Every structure is written in structure tokens, then in C-alpha cells.
C-alpha positions as CSV (number, residue, x, y, z in Angstrom):
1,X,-43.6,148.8,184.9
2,X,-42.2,152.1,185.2
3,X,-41.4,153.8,189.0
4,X,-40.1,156.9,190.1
5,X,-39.3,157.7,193.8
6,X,-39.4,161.1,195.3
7,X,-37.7,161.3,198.5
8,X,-37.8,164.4,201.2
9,X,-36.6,164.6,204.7
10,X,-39.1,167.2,205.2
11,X,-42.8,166.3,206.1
12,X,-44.2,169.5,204.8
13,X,-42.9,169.0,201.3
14,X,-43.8,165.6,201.8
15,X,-47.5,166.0,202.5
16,X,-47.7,168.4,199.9
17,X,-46.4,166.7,197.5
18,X,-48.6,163.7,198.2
19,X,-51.7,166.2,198.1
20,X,-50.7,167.3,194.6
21,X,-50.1,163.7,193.1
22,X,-53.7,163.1,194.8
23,X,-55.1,166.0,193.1
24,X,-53.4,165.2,189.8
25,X,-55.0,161.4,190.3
26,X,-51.9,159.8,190.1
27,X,-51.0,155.9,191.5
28,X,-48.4,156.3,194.3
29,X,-47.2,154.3,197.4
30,X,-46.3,156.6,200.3
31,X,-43.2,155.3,202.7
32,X,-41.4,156.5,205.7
33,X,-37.7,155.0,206.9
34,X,-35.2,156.4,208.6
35,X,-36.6,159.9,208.8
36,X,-36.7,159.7,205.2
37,X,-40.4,160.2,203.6
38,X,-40.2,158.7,200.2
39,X,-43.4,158.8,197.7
40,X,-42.9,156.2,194.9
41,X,-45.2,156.7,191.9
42,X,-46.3,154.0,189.5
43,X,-47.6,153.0,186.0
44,X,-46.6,156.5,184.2
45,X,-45.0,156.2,180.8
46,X,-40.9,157.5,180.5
47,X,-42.3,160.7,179.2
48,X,-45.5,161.5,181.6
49,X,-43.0,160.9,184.2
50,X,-40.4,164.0,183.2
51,X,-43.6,166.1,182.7
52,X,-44.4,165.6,186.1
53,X,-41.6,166.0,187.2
54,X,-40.9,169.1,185.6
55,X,-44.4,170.4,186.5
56,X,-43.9,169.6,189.7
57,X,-40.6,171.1,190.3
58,X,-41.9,174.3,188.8
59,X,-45.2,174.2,191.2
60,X,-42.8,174.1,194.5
61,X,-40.2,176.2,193.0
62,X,-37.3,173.0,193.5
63,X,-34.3,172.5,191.7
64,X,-33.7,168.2,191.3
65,X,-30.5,167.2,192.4
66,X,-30.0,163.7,191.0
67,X,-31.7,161.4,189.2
68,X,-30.5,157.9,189.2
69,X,-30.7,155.6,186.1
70,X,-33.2,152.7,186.1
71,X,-31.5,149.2,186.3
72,X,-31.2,147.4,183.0
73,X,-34.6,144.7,182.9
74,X,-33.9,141.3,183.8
């Protein structure tokens, strides 16, 4: 199974980034540690996953700052 996280310290962003995943019906778990919101988003292929991302980093007008390499399966 593919996962991707997306992790904000801000609550706007982070409520309306949940509302768009909602509205684009995509399978997520919302979280909240540390004062760190984190949205992690499930059962997306490698490339539905960099079109969302790219969508959605066009939509709020963000510019990604790392993207760390999935661990190698077990």
C-alpha cells in the first residue's frame, strides 16, 4: 500500500487541505502531535499521488519543500 503524509503546523492550511481531499473523495487519516497537523492519504497509485500533489500545490499556491523517499518493502 502506498502513503503519503502532508504535514502543516498551520490549522487553516490544514482544514483546507482536508476539505479539498474530501471534495476530491480521497481515503485519508487526519492526525494531530505535537502541534503538528499531519493528513496521511492512502491507496493512490505512485503516479495519482504526484498529480495530487502537484494539483494541490498549484490550488494553494505552495512550493514543497522535501519529499522523503519511501523505505525499501520488507
Amino acid at each position: 500500500m502506498n502513503m503519503t503524509t502532508i504535514s502543516t503546523s498551520s490549522k487553516k492550511l490544514f482544514s483546507k487541505i482536508e476539505k479539498y481531499l474530501k471534495n476530491k473523495r480521497v481515503r485519508f487519516t487526519p492526525s494531530f502531535c505535537n502541534g503538528i497537523h499531519a493528513l496521511d492519504i492512502f491507496d493512490l497509485s505512485e503516479s495519482e499521488t504526484t498529480s495530487l500533489i502537484q494539483k494541490m500545490t498549484k490550488h494553494f499556491h505552495l512550493t514543497p519543500i522535501q519529499q522523503v523517499p519511501m523505505a525499501p518493502a520488507a
